[in-house]
Coordinates of C-alpha atoms and ligand atoms in Angstrom, one line a residue:
M1 CA 0.0 0.0 0.0
H2 CA 1.5 3.3 -1.0
N3 CA -0.3 5.4 1.6
K4 CA -0.5 4.6 5.2
N5 CA -3.8 6.4 5.5
F6 CA -5.4 3.9 3.3
V7 CA -6.3 0.8 5.3
K8 CA -7.5 -2.1 3.1
P9 CA -11.3 -2.1 4.0
A10 CA -11.5 1.6 3.4
L11 CA -10.0 1.2 -0.1
G12 CA -12.5 -1.6 -0.9
L13 CA -15.3 0.8 0.0
V14 CA -13.8 3.6 -2.0
L15 CA -13.5 1.5 -5.2
F16 CA -17.0 0.2 -4.7
A17 CA -18.3 3.8 -4.3
V18 CA -16.4 4.9 -7.4
L19 CA -17.7 2.1 -9.5
A20 CA -21.2 2.7 -8.4
M21 CA -21.1 6.4 -9.5
P22 CA -23.7 7.4 -12.0
A23 CA -21.1 9.2 -14.0
F24 CA -19.9 5.9 -15.3
A25 CA -23.3 4.7 -16.4
D26 CA -22.6 5.4 -20.0
S27 CA -20.3 2.3 -20.2
N28 CA -22.1 -0.8 -21.2
S29 CA -21.8 -3.1 -18.2
N30 CA -20.0 -3.3 -14.9
Q31 CA -17.5 -5.6 -16.4
G32 CA -16.9 -3.1 -19.2
N33 CA -16.3 -0.5 -16.5
L34 CA -13.8 -2.7 -14.7
R35 CA -11.9 -3.4 -17.9
N36 CA -11.9 0.2 -18.9
M37 CA -11.6 2.1 -15.6
L38 CA -8.2 0.8 -14.7
K39 CA -7.4 2.1 -11.2
S40 CA -4.1 2.5 -9.2
V41 CA -3.3 3.8 -5.8
N42 CA -0.8 6.6 -5.5
S43 CA 0.4 8.6 -2.5
H44 CA -2.5 11.2 -2.9
G45 CA -5.3 8.8 -3.6
I46 CA -6.4 6.8 -6.7
D47 CA -6.0 7.4 -10.4
A48 CA -8.0 5.8 -13.2
S49 CA -7.4 5.3 -16.9
F50 CA -10.1 5.2 -19.5
N51 CA -9.8 4.3 -23.2
T52 CA -12.3 5.8 -25.6
A53 CA -12.1 2.5 -27.6
G54 CA -14.3 1.0 -24.8
A55 CA -11.6 -1.1 -23.0
I56 CA -8.0 -1.1 -22.1
D57 CA -6.9 -3.9 -24.3
L58 CA -4.0 -5.6 -22.7
D59 CA -3.5 -7.6 -25.9
N60 CA -2.5 -4.5 -27.8
A61 CA 1.0 -4.4 -29.4
F62 CA 1.8 -1.8 -26.7
F63 CA 2.1 -4.7 -24.2
K64 CA 4.0 -7.1 -26.5
S65 CA 7.7 -7.7 -26.8
L66 CA 8.5 -6.3 -30.3
G67 CA 12.2 -6.0 -30.0
S68 CA 15.2 -8.2 -29.0
N69 CA 15.7 -7.4 -25.3
G70 CA 12.3 -8.5 -23.8
R71 CA 11.0 -5.0 -23.4
T72 CA 7.5 -3.8 -24.3
C73 CA 6.2 -0.2 -24.3
S74 CA 4.7 -0.9 -20.9
T75 CA 8.2 -1.8 -19.5
C76 CA 8.7 2.0 -19.2
H77 CA 5.0 3.1 -19.5
E78 CA 3.4 1.0 -16.8
P79 CA -0.3 1.6 -16.3
S80 CA -0.1 1.4 -12.5
E81 CA 2.7 4.0 -12.4
G82 CA 0.9 6.8 -14.3
W83 CA 1.9 5.2 -17.7
T84 CA 5.5 6.1 -16.9
I85 CA 7.6 4.4 -14.2
T86 CA 8.2 5.5 -10.6
P87 CA 11.2 4.7 -8.3
K88 CA 8.9 2.6 -6.1
G89 CA 7.9 0.4 -9.0
V90 CA 11.4 0.2 -10.4
Q91 CA 12.8 -0.9 -7.0
A92 CA 10.1 -3.6 -6.6
R93 CA 11.0 -5.0 -10.0
F94 CA 14.6 -4.9 -9.2
E95 CA 14.2 -6.8 -5.9
K96 CA 11.9 -9.4 -7.4
S97 CA 14.1 -10.1 -10.4
Q98 CA 17.5 -9.4 -8.8
G99 CA 17.9 -6.7 -11.4
Q100 CA 17.2 -9.1 -14.4
H101 CA 13.8 -7.7 -15.4
P102 CA 13.9 -6.3 -19.0
L103 CA 13.8 -2.8 -17.6
F104 CA 17.4 -3.3 -16.5
R105 CA 19.2 -3.3 -19.8
L106 CA 22.6 -1.7 -20.5
N107 CA 21.6 0.3 -23.6
D108 CA 19.6 3.0 -21.8
G109 CA 18.7 1.6 -18.4
A110 CA 22.2 1.8 -16.9
N111 CA 24.1 4.9 -15.9
S112 CA 26.7 3.9 -18.6
P113 CA 26.3 1.2 -21.4
N114 CA 29.7 -0.1 -20.4
A115 CA 28.8 -0.8 -16.7
S116 CA 29.6 -4.2 -15.2
V117 CA 26.4 -6.0 -14.4
S118 CA 27.4 -9.6 -13.5
T119 CA 26.4 -9.5 -9.8
V120 CA 23.3 -8.1 -8.1
E121 CA 25.5 -5.5 -6.3
E122 CA 27.0 -4.4 -9.6
R123 CA 23.6 -4.1 -11.1
R124 CA 22.4 -2.1 -8.1
T125 CA 25.2 0.4 -8.8
A126 CA 24.9 0.3 -12.6
Y127 CA 21.1 1.0 -12.5
S128 CA 21.2 3.5 -9.6
M129 CA 19.6 6.4 -11.6
L130 CA 16.8 4.2 -12.6
L131 CA 16.4 2.9 -9.1
R132 CA 16.5 6.3 -7.4
K133 CA 14.7 8.6 -9.8
A134 CA 13.2 6.2 -12.5
N135 CA 15.4 8.0 -15.0
L136 CA 16.4 6.5 -18.3
R137 CA 19.7 7.4 -20.1
V138 CA 18.9 9.1 -23.3
G139 CA 22.0 9.3 -25.5
I140 CA 22.1 12.2 -28.0
G141 CA 25.2 13.8 -29.6
V142 CA 26.0 17.4 -30.5
P143 CA 24.4 17.8 -34.0
A144 CA 26.5 18.7 -37.1
G145 CA 26.6 22.4 -37.7
A146 CA 25.7 23.3 -34.1
E147 CA 26.4 26.9 -32.9
F148 CA 28.3 25.5 -30.0
K149 CA 30.8 22.8 -29.0
L150 CA 31.2 20.6 -26.0
I151 CA 34.4 21.6 -24.3
E152 CA 34.2 19.7 -21.0
V153 CA 32.4 16.6 -19.8
D154 CA 32.1 15.7 -16.1
D155 CA 30.3 12.4 -16.2
P156 CA 30.4 10.4 -12.9
Y157 CA 29.8 7.3 -15.0
G158 CA 32.7 7.9 -17.5
H159 CA 30.8 7.5 -20.7
A160 CA 29.5 10.8 -22.1
S161 CA 31.2 12.5 -25.0
A162 CA 30.2 14.9 -27.9
T163 CA 29.2 11.8 -29.9
E164 CA 26.7 10.8 -27.2
L165 CA 25.9 12.9 -24.2
S166 CA 24.2 10.9 -21.4
L167 CA 20.9 12.7 -20.5
F168 CA 19.1 11.3 -17.5
R169 CA 15.4 11.8 -18.1
R170 CA 12.0 10.7 -16.9
P171 CA 9.8 8.7 -19.4
L172 CA 6.9 10.9 -20.3
P173 CA 3.5 9.3 -19.7
S174 CA 2.0 7.6 -22.8
T175 CA -1.5 8.8 -21.9
N176 CA -3.5 12.0 -22.4
L177 CA -1.7 12.3 -25.7
K178 CA -4.7 14.0 -27.2
F179 CA -3.4 17.3 -25.8
L180 CA 0.1 17.1 -27.0
S181 CA 1.5 19.8 -29.3
S182 CA 5.1 18.4 -29.2
V183 CA 6.5 14.9 -28.6
M184 CA 9.4 14.2 -26.1
W185 CA 10.9 16.6 -23.6
D186 CA 13.0 18.2 -26.3
G187 CA 10.3 17.9 -29.0
R188 CA 12.6 15.7 -31.1
E189 CA 9.8 13.6 -32.4
T190 CA 7.9 16.7 -33.5
T191 CA 8.3 17.0 -37.3
L192 CA 8.8 20.4 -38.9
M193 CA 6.9 20.8 -42.2
P194 CA 7.8 24.2 -43.5
G195 CA 4.7 26.0 -44.9
S196 CA 2.0 23.3 -44.3
G197 CA 0.3 21.4 -41.4
Y198 CA -0.1 23.1 -38.0
C199 CA 1.6 26.5 -38.1
I200 CA 2.5 29.0 -35.4
F201 CA 0.2 31.9 -35.9
G202 CA 1.4 34.4 -38.5
T203 CA 4.6 32.4 -39.3
S204 CA 5.6 29.7 -41.7
T205 CA 6.9 27.5 -38.8
C206 CA 4.6 24.5 -39.2
Y207 CA 4.5 21.0 -37.8
A208 CA 3.1 17.6 -38.9
S209 CA 0.2 16.2 -36.9
V210 CA 1.0 14.6 -33.5
S211 CA -0.5 11.3 -34.7
F212 CA 2.1 11.2 -37.4
D213 CA 4.8 11.9 -34.8
L214 CA 3.4 9.2 -32.5
A215 CA 3.6 6.5 -35.2
T216 CA 7.2 7.4 -36.0
Q217 CA 8.0 7.6 -32.3
A218 CA 6.6 4.1 -31.6
N219 CA 8.9 2.8 -34.3
N220 CA 11.9 4.7 -32.9
A221 CA 11.1 3.5 -29.4
T222 CA 11.1 -0.1 -30.5
R223 CA 14.4 0.3 -32.5
G224 CA 16.0 2.1 -29.6
H225 CA 14.7 1.0 -26.2
A226 CA 13.7 -2.5 -27.3
E227 CA 16.7 -2.9 -29.6
A228 CA 14.6 -4.2 -32.4
L229 CA 16.5 -5.1 -35.6
E230 CA 13.6 -4.4 -37.9
T231 CA 11.1 -1.5 -38.2
L232 CA 7.5 -2.0 -37.0
T233 CA 4.9 -2.8 -39.7
A234 CA 2.5 0.1 -40.5
E235 CA -0.1 -2.1 -38.8
Q236 CA 1.8 -2.4 -35.6
R237 CA 2.5 1.3 -35.5
N238 CA -1.1 2.1 -36.1
E239 CA -2.3 -0.3 -33.5
I240 CA 0.0 1.3 -30.8
M241 CA -0.8 4.8 -31.9
T242 CA -4.6 4.2 -31.8
F243 CA -4.3 2.6 -28.4
E244 CA -2.3 5.3 -26.8
S245 CA -4.3 8.1 -28.4
G246 CA -7.6 6.9 -26.9
L247 CA -6.1 6.7 -23.5
F248 CA -7.0 9.2 -20.7
T249 CA -5.7 9.1 -17.1
A250 CA -6.6 11.4 -14.2
Q251 CA -6.9 11.3 -10.4
I252 CA -10.4 10.0 -9.5
H253 CA -10.1 9.9 -5.7
S254 CA -8.2 12.1 -3.3
T255 CA -7.2 10.9 0.1
E256 CA -8.4 14.1 1.7
A257 CA -11.1 15.5 -0.7
G258 CA -12.7 12.1 -1.5
N259 CA -14.3 11.4 -4.8
L260 CA -13.3 14.0 -7.3
I261 CA -16.5 13.8 -9.3
T262 CA -19.0 14.5 -6.6
H263 CA -20.3 17.9 -5.4
G264 CA -19.9 19.1 -8.9
G265 CA -16.2 18.2 -9.2
R266 CA -15.1 17.4 -12.8
G267 CA -12.0 15.3 -12.2
G268 CA -11.3 11.8 -13.5
P269 CA -10.5 10.5 -17.0
M270 CA -14.0 10.2 -18.5
Q271 CA -14.6 13.9 -18.2
L272 CA -11.0 14.5 -19.5
S273 CA -11.7 12.5 -22.6
K274 CA -14.4 15.0 -23.5
Q275 CA -12.2 18.0 -23.0
G276 CA -11.8 20.0 -26.2
Y277 CA -8.4 20.5 -27.7
Y278 CA -6.8 21.8 -30.9
F279 CA -3.4 23.1 -31.9
G280 CA -3.1 26.7 -30.6
I281 CA -6.1 26.6 -28.2
N282 CA -5.9 29.5 -25.8
D283 CA -2.4 30.4 -26.9
T284 CA -0.6 32.7 -24.5
V285 CA 1.2 34.8 -27.1
A286 CA -1.2 35.1 -30.2
G287 CA -4.5 34.2 -28.5
D288 CA -6.7 31.3 -29.5
Y289 CA -5.9 30.2 -33.0
R290 CA -9.5 29.3 -33.9
T291 CA -11.8 31.7 -32.0
R292 CA -9.2 34.6 -32.0
A293 CA -10.2 35.2 -28.4
S294 CA -7.3 36.6 -26.4
F295 CA -5.4 34.3 -23.9
N296 CA -7.6 33.4 -20.9
P297 CA -5.5 32.8 -17.8
K298 CA -8.3 30.8 -16.2
V299 CA -7.1 27.6 -17.7
M300 CA -8.3 25.2 -15.1
S301 CA -12.0 25.0 -14.3
L302 CA -12.5 21.4 -13.0
Y303 CA -13.2 22.4 -9.5
D304 CA -15.2 25.6 -10.0
A305 CA -18.2 24.1 -8.2
W306 CA -16.0 23.6 -5.2
N307 CA -15.4 27.3 -4.8
R308 CA -18.4 27.2 -2.4
F309 CA -16.1 25.3 0.0
N310 CA -13.4 28.0 -0.2
S311 CA -13.7 29.1 3.4
A312 CA -14.8 25.8 4.9
V313 CA -12.6 25.2 7.9
S314 CA -11.4 21.9 9.2
S315 CA -13.9 20.6 11.7
Q316 CA -13.6 17.7 14.1
A317 CA -15.6 15.6 11.8
D318 CA -12.9 16.1 9.1
E319 CA -10.3 14.6 11.5
L320 CA -12.2 11.3 11.2
E321 CA -10.8 11.0 7.7
N322 CA -13.5 9.1 5.9
S323 CA -13.4 8.2 2.3
A324 CA -16.2 10.7 1.5
G325 CA -13.7 13.5 1.9
S326 CA -14.2 16.8 3.7
D327 CA -15.5 20.2 2.7
S328 CA -12.3 21.8 4.0
A329 CA -10.2 19.5 1.7
R330 CA -12.5 20.4 -1.2
G331 CA -12.0 24.0 -0.3
A332 CA -8.2 23.6 -0.5
V333 CA -8.5 22.1 -4.0
A334 CA -10.6 25.0 -5.1
R335 CA -8.2 27.6 -3.6
G336 CA -5.3 25.7 -5.3
Q337 CA -7.0 25.9 -8.6
A338 CA -7.5 29.7 -8.2
L339 CA -3.9 30.1 -7.3
F340 CA -2.8 28.1 -10.4
N341 CA -5.0 30.3 -12.6
S342 CA -4.3 33.7 -11.0
K343 CA -1.5 34.0 -8.5
P344 CA 0.8 36.7 -10.0
I345 CA 4.3 35.4 -11.0
R346 CA 6.9 37.8 -12.4
I347 CA 8.5 35.7 -15.1
S348 CA 12.1 36.6 -15.9
N349 CA 15.1 35.0 -17.5
V350 CA 13.1 32.2 -19.1
K351 CA 14.6 31.3 -22.4
G352 CA 11.9 30.8 -25.0
L353 CA 9.7 33.4 -23.4
N354 CA 11.4 36.5 -22.2
D355 CA 14.0 36.5 -25.0
E356 CA 11.5 35.6 -27.8
L357 CA 9.0 38.3 -26.7
N358 CA 11.8 40.7 -25.9
M359 CA 10.4 41.4 -22.4
S360 CA 12.6 41.3 -19.4
T361 CA 9.7 40.7 -17.1
I362 CA 6.3 39.2 -17.9
A363 CA 3.5 39.6 -15.4
G364 CA 2.1 36.0 -15.6
T365 CA 0.7 33.1 -13.7
C366 CA 1.3 29.3 -13.7
T367 CA -1.0 29.3 -16.7
T368 CA 1.2 31.6 -18.8
C369 CA 3.2 28.5 -19.5
H370 CA 0.6 25.8 -18.7
N371 CA -2.1 27.2 -21.0
T372 CA -4.0 24.2 -22.5
P373 CA -7.5 24.1 -20.8
N374 CA -7.9 21.5 -18.1
S375 CA -4.7 19.7 -19.4
G376 CA -1.9 22.1 -18.5
N377 CA 0.7 21.6 -21.2
H378 CA 1.5 24.2 -23.9
S379 CA -0.9 24.1 -26.9
V380 CA 1.9 25.0 -29.4
P381 CA 5.5 23.7 -29.3
M382 CA 7.2 26.1 -26.9
A383 CA 10.2 24.6 -25.2
L384 CA 11.2 26.8 -22.2
D385 CA 14.2 27.0 -19.9
I386 CA 13.0 27.4 -16.4
G387 CA 16.4 26.5 -15.0
I388 CA 16.0 22.8 -14.2
S389 CA 19.2 21.8 -15.8
D390 CA 21.2 24.8 -14.5
E391 CA 24.7 24.2 -13.0
A392 CA 23.4 25.5 -9.7
R393 CA 21.0 22.6 -9.4
R394 CA 23.4 19.9 -10.4
T395 CA 23.6 17.0 -7.9
P396 CA 26.7 14.7 -7.8
D397 CA 24.8 11.9 -9.6
M398 CA 24.3 14.0 -12.7
P399 CA 26.8 14.7 -15.5
L400 CA 27.8 18.3 -16.1
Y401 CA 28.5 19.5 -19.6
T402 CA 30.3 22.7 -20.5
L403 CA 29.2 24.1 -23.9
Q404 CA 30.9 27.0 -25.7
N405 CA 29.4 29.3 -28.2
N406 CA 31.4 29.2 -31.4
M407 CA 30.9 32.9 -32.2
T408 CA 31.1 34.6 -28.9
G409 CA 33.2 32.2 -26.8
E410 CA 30.6 32.4 -24.1
T411 CA 30.2 29.2 -22.0
I412 CA 27.2 27.5 -20.3
K413 CA 27.4 24.6 -17.8
T414 CA 24.3 22.4 -17.9
T415 CA 23.2 18.9 -16.9
D416 CA 21.1 18.6 -20.1
P417 CA 21.2 20.9 -23.1
G418 CA 17.7 19.9 -24.0
R419 CA 16.3 21.3 -27.2
A420 CA 19.7 22.6 -28.3
L421 CA 20.9 19.1 -29.1
I422 CA 18.1 18.9 -31.7
T423 CA 18.3 22.3 -33.3
G424 CA 22.0 23.0 -32.7
K425 CA 21.0 26.5 -31.6
W426 CA 22.7 28.3 -28.7
K427 CA 19.4 30.0 -27.6
D428 CA 17.8 26.6 -27.1
V429 CA 20.2 25.3 -24.4
G430 CA 18.2 24.1 -21.3
R431 CA 14.8 24.3 -23.0
F432 CA 12.2 21.6 -22.4
K433 CA 8.5 21.3 -23.0
G434 CA 6.0 21.7 -20.1
P435 CA 4.2 18.3 -19.9
V436 CA 0.5 17.6 -19.6
L437 CA -0.2 18.0 -15.9
R438 CA -3.2 15.6 -15.5
S439 CA -2.6 12.6 -13.4
V440 CA 0.6 14.2 -12.1
A441 CA 0.0 12.6 -8.6
S442 CA 0.7 9.2 -10.2
R443 CA 4.2 9.9 -11.4
P444 CA 6.8 11.3 -8.9
P445 CA 9.5 12.4 -9.2
Y446 CA 9.0 15.6 -11.3
F447 CA 10.7 17.6 -14.0
H448 CA 12.6 16.0 -16.9
D449 CA 15.4 14.9 -14.6
G450 CA 13.2 13.7 -11.7
S451 CA 14.9 16.3 -9.4
A452 CA 11.7 17.2 -7.5
P453 CA 10.8 14.2 -5.3
D454 CA 7.2 15.2 -4.7
L455 CA 4.7 17.9 -5.5
N456 CA 5.7 20.0 -2.5
A457 CA 9.2 20.2 -4.0
V458 CA 7.7 21.4 -7.3
V459 CA 5.9 24.2 -5.6
D460 CA 8.9 25.1 -3.5
F461 CA 11.0 25.2 -6.7
Y462 CA 8.6 27.8 -8.4
N463 CA 8.3 29.8 -5.2
D464 CA 12.1 30.2 -5.0
R465 CA 12.8 30.5 -8.7
F466 CA 10.3 33.3 -9.3
G467 CA 10.1 34.7 -5.7
I468 CA 6.3 34.2 -5.7
G469 CA 6.0 34.7 -1.9
L470 CA 3.5 31.8 -1.3
T471 CA 2.4 31.3 2.2
E472 CA 2.5 27.8 3.8
L473 CA -1.3 27.6 3.3
E474 CA -1.0 28.6 -0.4
K475 CA 1.7 26.0 -1.0
A476 CA -0.5 23.3 0.6
D477 CA -3.5 24.5 -1.5
L478 CA -1.5 24.3 -4.7
V479 CA -0.3 20.8 -3.9
A480 CA -3.9 19.7 -3.0
F481 CA -5.0 21.0 -6.4
L482 CA -2.1 19.4 -8.4
A483 CA -2.8 16.1 -6.6
A484 CA -6.4 16.2 -7.8
L485 CA -5.5 16.5 -11.5
Ligands
HEC501 C1 13.3 1.8 -21.9 C2 12.2 2.6 -21.6 C3 11.1 3.0 -22.7 C4 10.5 2.1 -23.5 C5 10.6 0.6 -23.6 C6 9.5 2.9 -24.2 N1 9.6 4.2 -23.8 FE1 8.4 5.7 -24.4 N2 9.6 7.1 -23.4 C7 10.7 6.7 -22.6 C8 11.4 7.9 -22.3 C9 12.7 8.0 -21.4 C10 10.7 9.0 -22.8 C11 11.1 10.5 -22.8 C12 12.4 10.7 -23.5 C13 12.7 12.1 -23.9 O1 11.8 13.0 -23.9 O2 13.9 12.4 -24.2 C14 9.6 8.4 -23.6 C15 8.6 9.2 -24.2 C16 7.5 8.6 -24.9 C17 6.4 9.4 -25.4 C18 6.3 10.9 -25.5 C19 5.2 11.5 -24.7 C20 5.2 13.0 -24.7 O3 4.5 13.6 -23.9 O4 6.0 13.6 -25.5 C21 5.6 8.5 -26.0 C22 4.3 8.8 -26.7 C23 6.1 7.2 -25.7 N3 7.3 7.3 -25.1 C24 5.5 6.0 -26.2 C25 6.2 4.7 -26.2 C26 5.8 3.6 -27.0 C27 4.6 3.5 -27.9 C28 6.7 2.6 -26.7 C29 6.7 1.2 -27.3 C30 6.9 1.1 -28.8 C31 7.7 3.2 -25.8 N4 7.4 4.5 -25.5 C32 8.7 2.4 -25.2 C33 11.1 5.5 -22.3 C34 10.6 4.3 -22.9
HEC502 C1 7.8 30.2 -17.3 C2 7.0 29.0 -17.6 C3 6.4 28.2 -16.5 C4 5.7 28.7 -15.4 C5 5.4 30.1 -15.0 C6 5.3 27.5 -14.6 N1 5.7 26.4 -15.3 FE1 5.5 24.5 -14.6 N2 6.7 23.8 -16.1 C7 7.2 24.6 -17.1 C8 8.1 23.8 -17.9 C9 8.9 24.2 -19.1 C10 8.2 22.5 -17.2 C11 9.1 21.3 -17.6 C12 10.5 21.7 -17.1 C13 11.5 20.7 -17.1 O1 11.3 19.5 -16.7 O2 12.7 21.0 -17.6 C14 7.2 22.5 -16.1 C15 6.9 21.5 -15.3 C16 6.0 21.5 -14.3 C17 5.6 20.3 -13.5 C18 6.2 19.0 -13.6 C19 5.4 18.0 -14.4 C20 6.1 16.7 -14.6 O3 5.4 15.8 -15.1 O4 7.3 16.5 -14.2 C21 4.6 20.8 -12.6 C22 3.8 19.9 -11.6 C23 4.4 22.2 -12.9 N3 5.2 22.6 -13.9 C24 3.5 23.0 -12.2 C25 3.6 24.4 -12.2 C26 2.9 25.3 -11.2 C27 2.1 24.8 -10.0 C28 3.2 26.5 -11.6 C29 2.8 27.8 -10.9 C30 3.3 27.9 -9.5 C31 4.0 26.5 -12.8 N4 4.2 25.2 -13.1 C32 4.6 27.6 -13.4 C33 6.9 25.9 -17.3 C34 6.4 26.8 -16.4

């Protein structure tokens, strides 16, 4: 059990109550519900996954070994770990298999592909980044014609070079893909198509559709992570792409606030599957691409109906912690949503925003960057550098790279150059996409490098980075809201 507050009988009751909810009545039968509403416990409650195809088909190619090393897509996109992997799950697999499970493969599971892995203790050392932060090693070299060169490498695992930098990154969830505008942390699976497709407003910078990208990505993942010798058939690619594109995951039950679809709450994956999305919806810079309405900072509205609990204070009855949740806990979620939408943040020194718009300070909110309605990613590709891979945040387990600008001689030290390794552009160093925020409670640790162990650490990061001045109550409210996504 992930959470000590959840005693077994209470959980049984919760699941029963959730299944009996009228909101699920549009699925055919109870059995259909069970096959479709796949639930998992996390440290903030329970999440659920729903597939618009009518069931979560465990016979899909997504769950099959298609390569040569025993891995499937679900090896790193595990349904019960938010469709990514968590340290808890990785550690359990390691202990059970003595580090022999297909997740533990040298090519991208180990800190270095040359590590010794003949004994359990050697494997424990070789796979330490995977065990501690559920990070994979993504290997990408400095591209030809880059505006910079790699002049120094400090890799604790002795492998990285300009040919292949070792980048320790979290697998992104393979769910809620409907809302993606770019694929991968650095957008490398997002295809530029000059002049046609999905274009940035008023420019000829255009991209292929995300479903095209996902089909290509499924193939690359099989060739890379699963070390397949042959490409996937068009049929296999399509099967995987259709499966993952129909998949929605969201928190359905909060330990404190109870069922997230009662009292007018609109959490959970079924509601999410109906959430509208298109490329450029509610764009922060140009306004909505279709309606031409200007950017609306009120991005999240799931818990509007809970505003009536805003000032509910914790009563003695609340202390009894029943699975129905308390009004004060629902109030915290509603206050957190309001903070996410409207707490002023003075955004400065963010590459991809302040430089592109030529504004040294932008008066924004969390939603300036997390602008897609009720999803929280960015609705156009907009990789940003909020400082996660800065030298100042480097921990001894991470490599540190020194890059030098060919023209100016300027240097930057970073643990991951991000988008710059794709474009070769100096201005792109340290830039990553903001991921979809739904179901974020299911997948600690956070940020591309897993450097924030929990949601409190995420909120603390923003409070320090932008000097927001959040009170302890505001921090707790923001966490309560994020945990209900
Ligand atoms: C060995 C682990 C591993 C396996 C196996 C794996 N992935 Fe991934 N996946 C990752 C990592 C790590 C990332 C993020 C990498 C990055 O952004 O640099 C990722 C990213 C993704 C994304 C991007 C999501 C987004 O928000 O951009 C999708 C989609 C995805 N994987 C689907 C798949 C599919 C489909 C398969 C099977 C064909 C698969 N993955 C197999 C580790 C894995
Ligand atoms: C200036 C843009 C910007 C602002 C403002 C911003 N974010 Fe982010 N957010 C990002 C980017 C970019 C990432 C991914 C960064 C990375 O991993 O390198 C991110 C990542 C996150 C994540 C981690 C998701 C995951 O799966 O790891 C959470 C949670 C989050 N933001 C919440 C918030 C909250 C809450 C606020 C307001 C207090 C906020 N963000 C304000 C751009 C922003």
